[in-house]
Short mmCIF file of C-alpha atoms in Angstrom, two decimals:
data_model
loop_
_atom_site.label_atom_id
_atom_site.label_comp_id
_atom_site.label_asym_id
_atom_site.label_seq_id
_atom_site.Cartn_x
_atom_site.Cartn_y
_atom_site.Cartn_z
CA UNK A 1 -33.82 85.36 -1.31
CA UNK A 2 -35.95 89.04 -1.19
CA UNK A 3 -39.61 88.92 0.82
CA UNK A 4 -41.35 92.69 1.27
CA UNK A 5 -42.99 91.22 4.74
CA UNK A 6 -45.86 94.06 5.24
CA UNK A 7 -45.55 97.13 7.33
CA UNK A 8 -43.49 94.95 9.97
CA UNK A 9 -44.61 91.57 10.32
CA UNK A 10 -45.14 92.27 14.19
CA UNK A 11 -48.57 90.33 14.09
CA UNK A 12 -46.71 87.62 11.71
CA UNK A 13 -43.47 87.72 12.77
CA UNK A 14 -43.02 84.40 13.55
CA UNK A 15 -44.96 82.70 10.72
CA UNK A 16 -41.49 85.13 8.42
CA UNK A 17 -39.03 83.44 10.93
CA UNK A 18 -40.11 80.19 10.00
CA UNK A 19 -40.21 81.03 6.33
CA UNK A 20 -36.06 82.69 6.26
CA UNK A 21 -35.48 79.67 8.29
CA UNK A 22 -36.57 76.96 6.08
CA UNK A 23 -35.18 79.24 3.36
CA UNK A 24 -31.52 79.04 4.87
CA UNK A 25 -30.82 81.42 2.34
CA UNK A 26 -27.20 83.29 1.87
CA UNK A 27 -28.53 86.58 1.41
CA UNK A 28 -31.48 87.84 2.30
CA UNK A 29 -33.47 90.90 1.34
CA UNK A 30 -37.05 92.75 2.84
CA UNK A 31 -39.12 95.22 2.24
CA UNK A 32 -41.63 96.83 5.15
CA UNK A 33 -39.55 96.57 8.16
CA UNK A 34 -41.22 98.53 9.61
CA UNK A 35 -40.35 99.10 13.00
CA UNK A 36 -37.50 97.51 13.24
CA UNK A 37 -35.03 100.30 14.72
CA UNK A 38 -34.37 99.23 17.19
CA UNK A 39 -32.81 95.85 16.15
CA UNK A 40 -34.64 93.51 17.91
CA UNK A 41 -36.41 91.85 14.81
CA UNK A 42 -32.64 92.04 12.71
CA UNK A 43 -31.40 90.06 15.01
CA UNK A 44 -33.50 87.20 15.08
CA UNK A 45 -33.95 87.76 11.32
CA UNK A 46 -29.95 86.63 11.47
CA UNK A 47 -30.03 84.48 13.96
CA UNK A 48 -33.64 82.61 12.30
CA UNK A 49 -30.79 81.85 9.19
CA UNK A 50 -27.63 81.25 10.63
CA UNK A 51 -26.08 84.39 10.46
CA UNK A 52 -23.28 86.56 13.55
CA UNK A 53 -25.39 89.68 14.80
CA UNK A 54 -23.29 92.12 13.95
CA UNK A 55 -23.08 95.42 11.34
CA UNK A 56 -20.73 92.79 9.50
CA UNK A 57 -24.01 90.48 8.84
CA UNK A 58 -27.68 92.65 8.83
CA UNK A 59 -28.04 96.47 7.59
CA UNK A 60 -31.14 97.94 8.28
CA UNK A 61 -31.76 100.39 5.78
CA UNK A 62 -33.49 103.88 7.14
CA UNK A 63 -36.27 104.39 4.68
CA UNK A 64 -37.73 108.12 3.44
CA UNK A 65 -40.69 109.11 6.23
CA UNK A 66 -44.11 108.64 3.33
CA UNK A 67 -46.83 110.85 3.67
CA UNK A 68 -48.37 108.90 6.85
CA UNK A 69 -44.65 109.19 7.95
CA UNK A 70 -44.45 105.82 8.52
CA UNK A 71 -40.90 104.43 6.94
CA UNK A 72 -40.66 101.07 5.29
CA UNK A 73 -37.33 100.44 5.88
CA UNK A 74 -35.12 97.69 4.02
CA UNK A 75 -32.54 95.19 5.16
CA UNK A 76 -30.01 92.31 4.21
CA UNK A 77 -28.86 90.43 6.08
CA UNK A 78 -25.79 88.19 5.39
CA UNK A 79 -24.03 84.59 6.81
CA UNK A 80 -20.91 86.15 5.06
CA UNK A 81 -19.37 88.70 6.59
CA UNK A 82 -19.79 91.80 4.88
CA UNK A 83 -16.74 93.93 2.97
CA UNK A 84 -18.92 97.22 3.22
CA UNK A 85 -22.60 98.69 3.41
CA UNK A 86 -24.47 101.56 2.46
CA UNK A 87 -26.97 103.04 2.54
CA UNK A 88 -28.89 105.98 -0.06
CA UNK A 89 -32.18 107.46 0.76
CA UNK A 90 -32.29 109.96 -2.05
CA UNK A 91 -35.73 112.44 -2.06
CA UNK A 92 -35.56 110.50 -5.37
CA UNK A 93 -36.51 107.05 -3.98
CA UNK A 94 -39.98 106.18 -1.60
CA UNK A 95 -37.96 104.22 0.26
CA UNK A 96 -33.99 103.52 0.21
CA UNK A 97 -31.69 101.18 -1.03
CA UNK A 98 -28.71 99.81 0.28
CA UNK A 99 -26.22 98.63 -1.32
CA UNK A 100 -24.00 96.01 0.27
CA UNK A 101 -21.07 93.74 -1.09
CA UNK A 102 -19.62 90.55 0.12
CA UNK A 103 -16.74 88.20 -1.87
CA UNK A 104 -18.19 84.77 -3.77
CA UNK A 105 -15.59 82.59 -4.13
CA UNK A 106 -12.39 85.29 -3.36
CA UNK A 107 -14.51 88.28 -6.31
CA UNK A 108 -16.51 90.50 -5.08
CA UNK A 109 -20.45 90.08 -5.39
CA UNK A 110 -22.04 93.52 -4.74
CA UNK A 111 -25.98 93.33 -4.45
CA UNK A 112 -28.41 96.27 -4.13
CA UNK A 113 -31.91 96.06 -2.01
CA UNK A 114 -34.07 97.77 -2.75
CA UNK A 115 -38.48 98.49 -3.17
CA UNK A 116 -39.62 101.04 -5.42
CA UNK A 117 -42.73 103.47 -5.19
CA UNK A 118 -45.41 101.61 -5.01
CA UNK A 119 -47.66 104.20 -7.01
CA UNK A 120 -47.33 105.29 -9.45
CA UNK A 121 -45.12 103.80 -12.58
CA UNK A 122 -43.39 107.70 -14.19
CA UNK A 123 -42.27 107.27 -10.08
CA UNK A 124 -40.92 103.89 -10.31
CA UNK A 125 -39.41 104.77 -13.34
CA UNK A 126 -37.69 107.24 -12.04
CA UNK A 127 -36.09 105.51 -8.93
CA UNK A 128 -34.92 102.79 -11.19
CA UNK A 129 -33.36 105.52 -14.19
CA UNK A 130 -31.40 106.43 -10.49
CA UNK A 131 -30.85 103.25 -9.39
CA UNK A 132 -29.51 102.48 -12.34
CA UNK A 133 -27.29 105.72 -12.62
CA UNK A 134 -25.30 104.03 -8.96
CA UNK A 135 -23.84 100.58 -11.69
CA UNK A 136 -20.82 101.73 -13.83
CA UNK A 137 -21.33 99.38 -17.16
CA UNK A 138 -17.86 98.46 -17.66
CA UNK A 139 -17.67 97.24 -13.68
CA UNK A 140 -21.18 95.67 -14.76
CA UNK A 141 -20.11 93.28 -17.28
CA UNK A 142 -17.49 93.05 -15.73
CA UNK A 143 -18.32 92.03 -11.95
CA UNK A 144 -21.25 90.51 -9.86
CA UNK A 145 -23.85 92.29 -9.09
CA UNK A 146 -27.15 91.81 -8.14
CA UNK A 147 -30.55 93.52 -7.93
CA UNK A 148 -33.23 92.40 -5.11
CA UNK A 149 -36.35 93.80 -4.07
CA UNK A 150 -39.85 94.50 -4.41
CA UNK A 151 -40.25 97.27 -7.51
CA UNK A 152 -43.86 97.94 -7.84
CA UNK A 153 -42.92 96.81 -11.66
CA UNK A 154 -44.61 94.86 -14.37
CA UNK A 155 -42.03 93.33 -16.60
CA UNK A 156 -43.87 92.10 -20.36
CA UNK A 157 -42.05 89.14 -20.31
CA UNK A 158 -43.58 87.26 -17.34
CA UNK A 159 -47.36 85.24 -18.47
CA UNK A 160 -49.59 88.16 -18.69
CA UNK A 161 -52.58 87.25 -19.91
CA UNK A 162 -53.68 89.76 -23.29
CA UNK A 163 -56.80 91.36 -20.99
CA UNK A 164 -54.98 91.91 -18.22
CA UNK A 165 -56.00 95.60 -18.75
CA UNK A 166 -59.30 94.94 -18.81
CA UNK A 167 -58.65 92.73 -15.19
CA UNK A 168 -56.70 95.07 -13.08
CA UNK A 169 -59.98 97.82 -14.24
CA UNK A 170 -61.91 95.10 -12.94
CA UNK A 171 -59.97 94.53 -9.64
CA UNK A 172 -59.81 98.28 -9.60
CA UNK A 173 -55.73 98.16 -9.97
CA UNK A 174 -54.54 101.34 -11.22
CA UNK A 175 -50.89 101.89 -9.90
CA UNK A 176 -49.68 100.21 -13.11
CA UNK A 177 -51.60 102.08 -15.72
CA UNK A 178 -54.17 102.02 -17.82
CA UNK A 179 -53.50 100.68 -20.24
CA UNK A 180 -51.05 98.49 -18.32
CA UNK A 181 -46.91 100.28 -18.39
CA UNK A 182 -44.08 97.84 -18.06
CA UNK A 183 -41.58 101.19 -18.64
CA UNK A 184 -38.79 100.79 -15.63
CA UNK A 185 -38.94 96.94 -16.40
CA UNK A 186 -37.71 97.60 -19.77
CA UNK A 187 -35.14 100.32 -18.73
CA UNK A 188 -34.08 97.74 -15.93
CA UNK A 189 -34.00 94.75 -18.39
CA UNK A 190 -32.36 96.75 -21.69
CA UNK A 191 -29.78 98.02 -19.11
CA UNK A 192 -28.60 94.19 -19.45
CA UNK A 193 -30.15 92.59 -15.39
CA UNK A 194 -31.33 89.25 -15.72
CA UNK A 195 -34.22 88.00 -14.42
CA UNK A 196 -33.97 85.15 -12.15
CA UNK A 197 -36.80 83.64 -12.11
CA UNK A 198 -36.91 83.31 -15.94
CA UNK A 199 -33.60 82.18 -16.67
CA UNK A 200 -34.15 78.40 -14.53
CA UNK A 201 -37.75 78.23 -13.37
CA UNK A 202 -37.96 75.65 -10.91
CA UNK A 203 -41.14 75.15 -11.24
CA UNK A 204 -44.34 77.08 -12.65
CA UNK A 205 -45.09 79.68 -9.56
CA UNK A 206 -43.63 82.77 -11.20
CA UNK A 207 -46.59 84.85 -9.70
CA UNK A 208 -45.59 87.19 -6.42
CA UNK A 209 -49.09 88.89 -5.16
CA UNK A 210 -52.88 88.45 -6.45
CA UNK A 211 -54.53 91.66 -6.23
CA UNK A 212 -57.96 93.15 -6.89
CA UNK A 213 -60.75 93.01 -4.83
CA UNK A 214 -62.73 89.45 -4.06
CA UNK A 215 -63.92 87.26 -7.00
CA UNK A 216 -61.55 89.99 -9.24
CA UNK A 217 -58.00 89.11 -8.61
CA UNK A 218 -55.75 89.57 -10.70
CA UNK A 219 -52.14 87.29 -10.80
CA UNK A 220 -49.14 90.08 -10.62
CA UNK A 221 -45.59 89.99 -10.13
CA UNK A 222 -43.86 93.11 -8.42
CA UNK A 223 -40.63 90.92 -6.99
CA UNK A 224 -37.81 89.68 -8.28
CA UNK A 225 -34.08 88.67 -8.15
CA UNK A 226 -31.99 90.07 -11.09
CA UNK A 227 -28.32 89.13 -12.26
CA UNK A 228 -25.47 90.88 -14.07
CA UNK A 229 -24.70 88.50 -17.30
CA UNK A 230 -21.85 87.48 -15.65
CA UNK A 231 -23.46 86.45 -12.53
CA UNK A 232 -26.20 85.07 -14.36
CA UNK A 233 -24.02 82.52 -16.23
CA UNK A 234 -24.18 81.10 -12.03
CA UNK A 235 -27.97 81.14 -11.22
CA UNK A 236 -28.60 77.36 -11.02
CA UNK A 237 -32.33 77.32 -10.11
CA UNK A 238 -34.42 80.78 -9.19
CA UNK A 239 -38.02 79.53 -7.31
CA UNK A 240 -41.67 81.29 -6.10
CA UNK A 241 -41.48 80.63 -1.84
CA UNK A 242 -45.37 80.72 -0.86
CA UNK A 243 -45.64 82.17 2.08
CA UNK A 244 -49.29 81.39 3.12
CA UNK A 245 -50.80 84.52 5.68
CA UNK A 246 -47.50 85.36 6.65
CA UNK A 247 -47.84 88.48 3.40
CA UNK A 248 -48.98 89.99 1.01
CA UNK A 249 -46.15 88.88 -0.76
CA UNK A 250 -45.04 85.41 -1.71
CA UNK A 251 -40.62 85.17 -1.47
CA UNK A 252 -38.23 85.35 -4.53
CA UNK A 253 -35.22 82.89 -4.28
CA UNK A 254 -31.95 82.15 -6.66
CA UNK A 255 -29.46 79.74 -5.82
CA UNK A 256 -26.14 80.58 -7.62
CA UNK A 257 -23.51 77.94 -7.84
#
């Protein structure tokens, strides 16, 4: 499950806990864990999904600071023990990437949890290319890999209307370019990542955020669970979880057999 909780979620934390407790994912990736450095909220999330406390089950990735000084940390919480964890925060990334490894039926599963740049498709594309450089193609093709997070990028495979550019302009949304660009997701999908929500959708829900001004809002999706080819073969279903007022992003969940 991936879920952008919006600026740390402090004023909405009980609602966030209720959402993750109801979903009870085996592995949870959270973005915008602002102010979570003391570990209290991370421990509460772990308890909510039934994960033991401690470094073998929960990792807070220390993000690069934004121009306003805020750090949009990325967290990964796993009910199964982690065999390893690394936090990547090169200057290339606006935030950070958390890489964890765990066992799935005795075979290594590598999960990359991240949050790409919100403002520029050029920056996102640079980040995506760096991310893909972490993934050896032969290991990716033969192994089990997942990429989850708020990628802040549009996929041309989602059901956007033909006049998407005009709608984005009317809503005052510039972050995707004009005309809208799909370069970041094109590069990720060309590498071989399969979009869980498009492979086995449980319902017709697909967008994870309404963006724009009042009266001129656009349905968009920037939140993804992406799978390597072999892992996609184990996908049972995927869905968008409506989180109501708990965040400005809905969550995405994928179930594997």
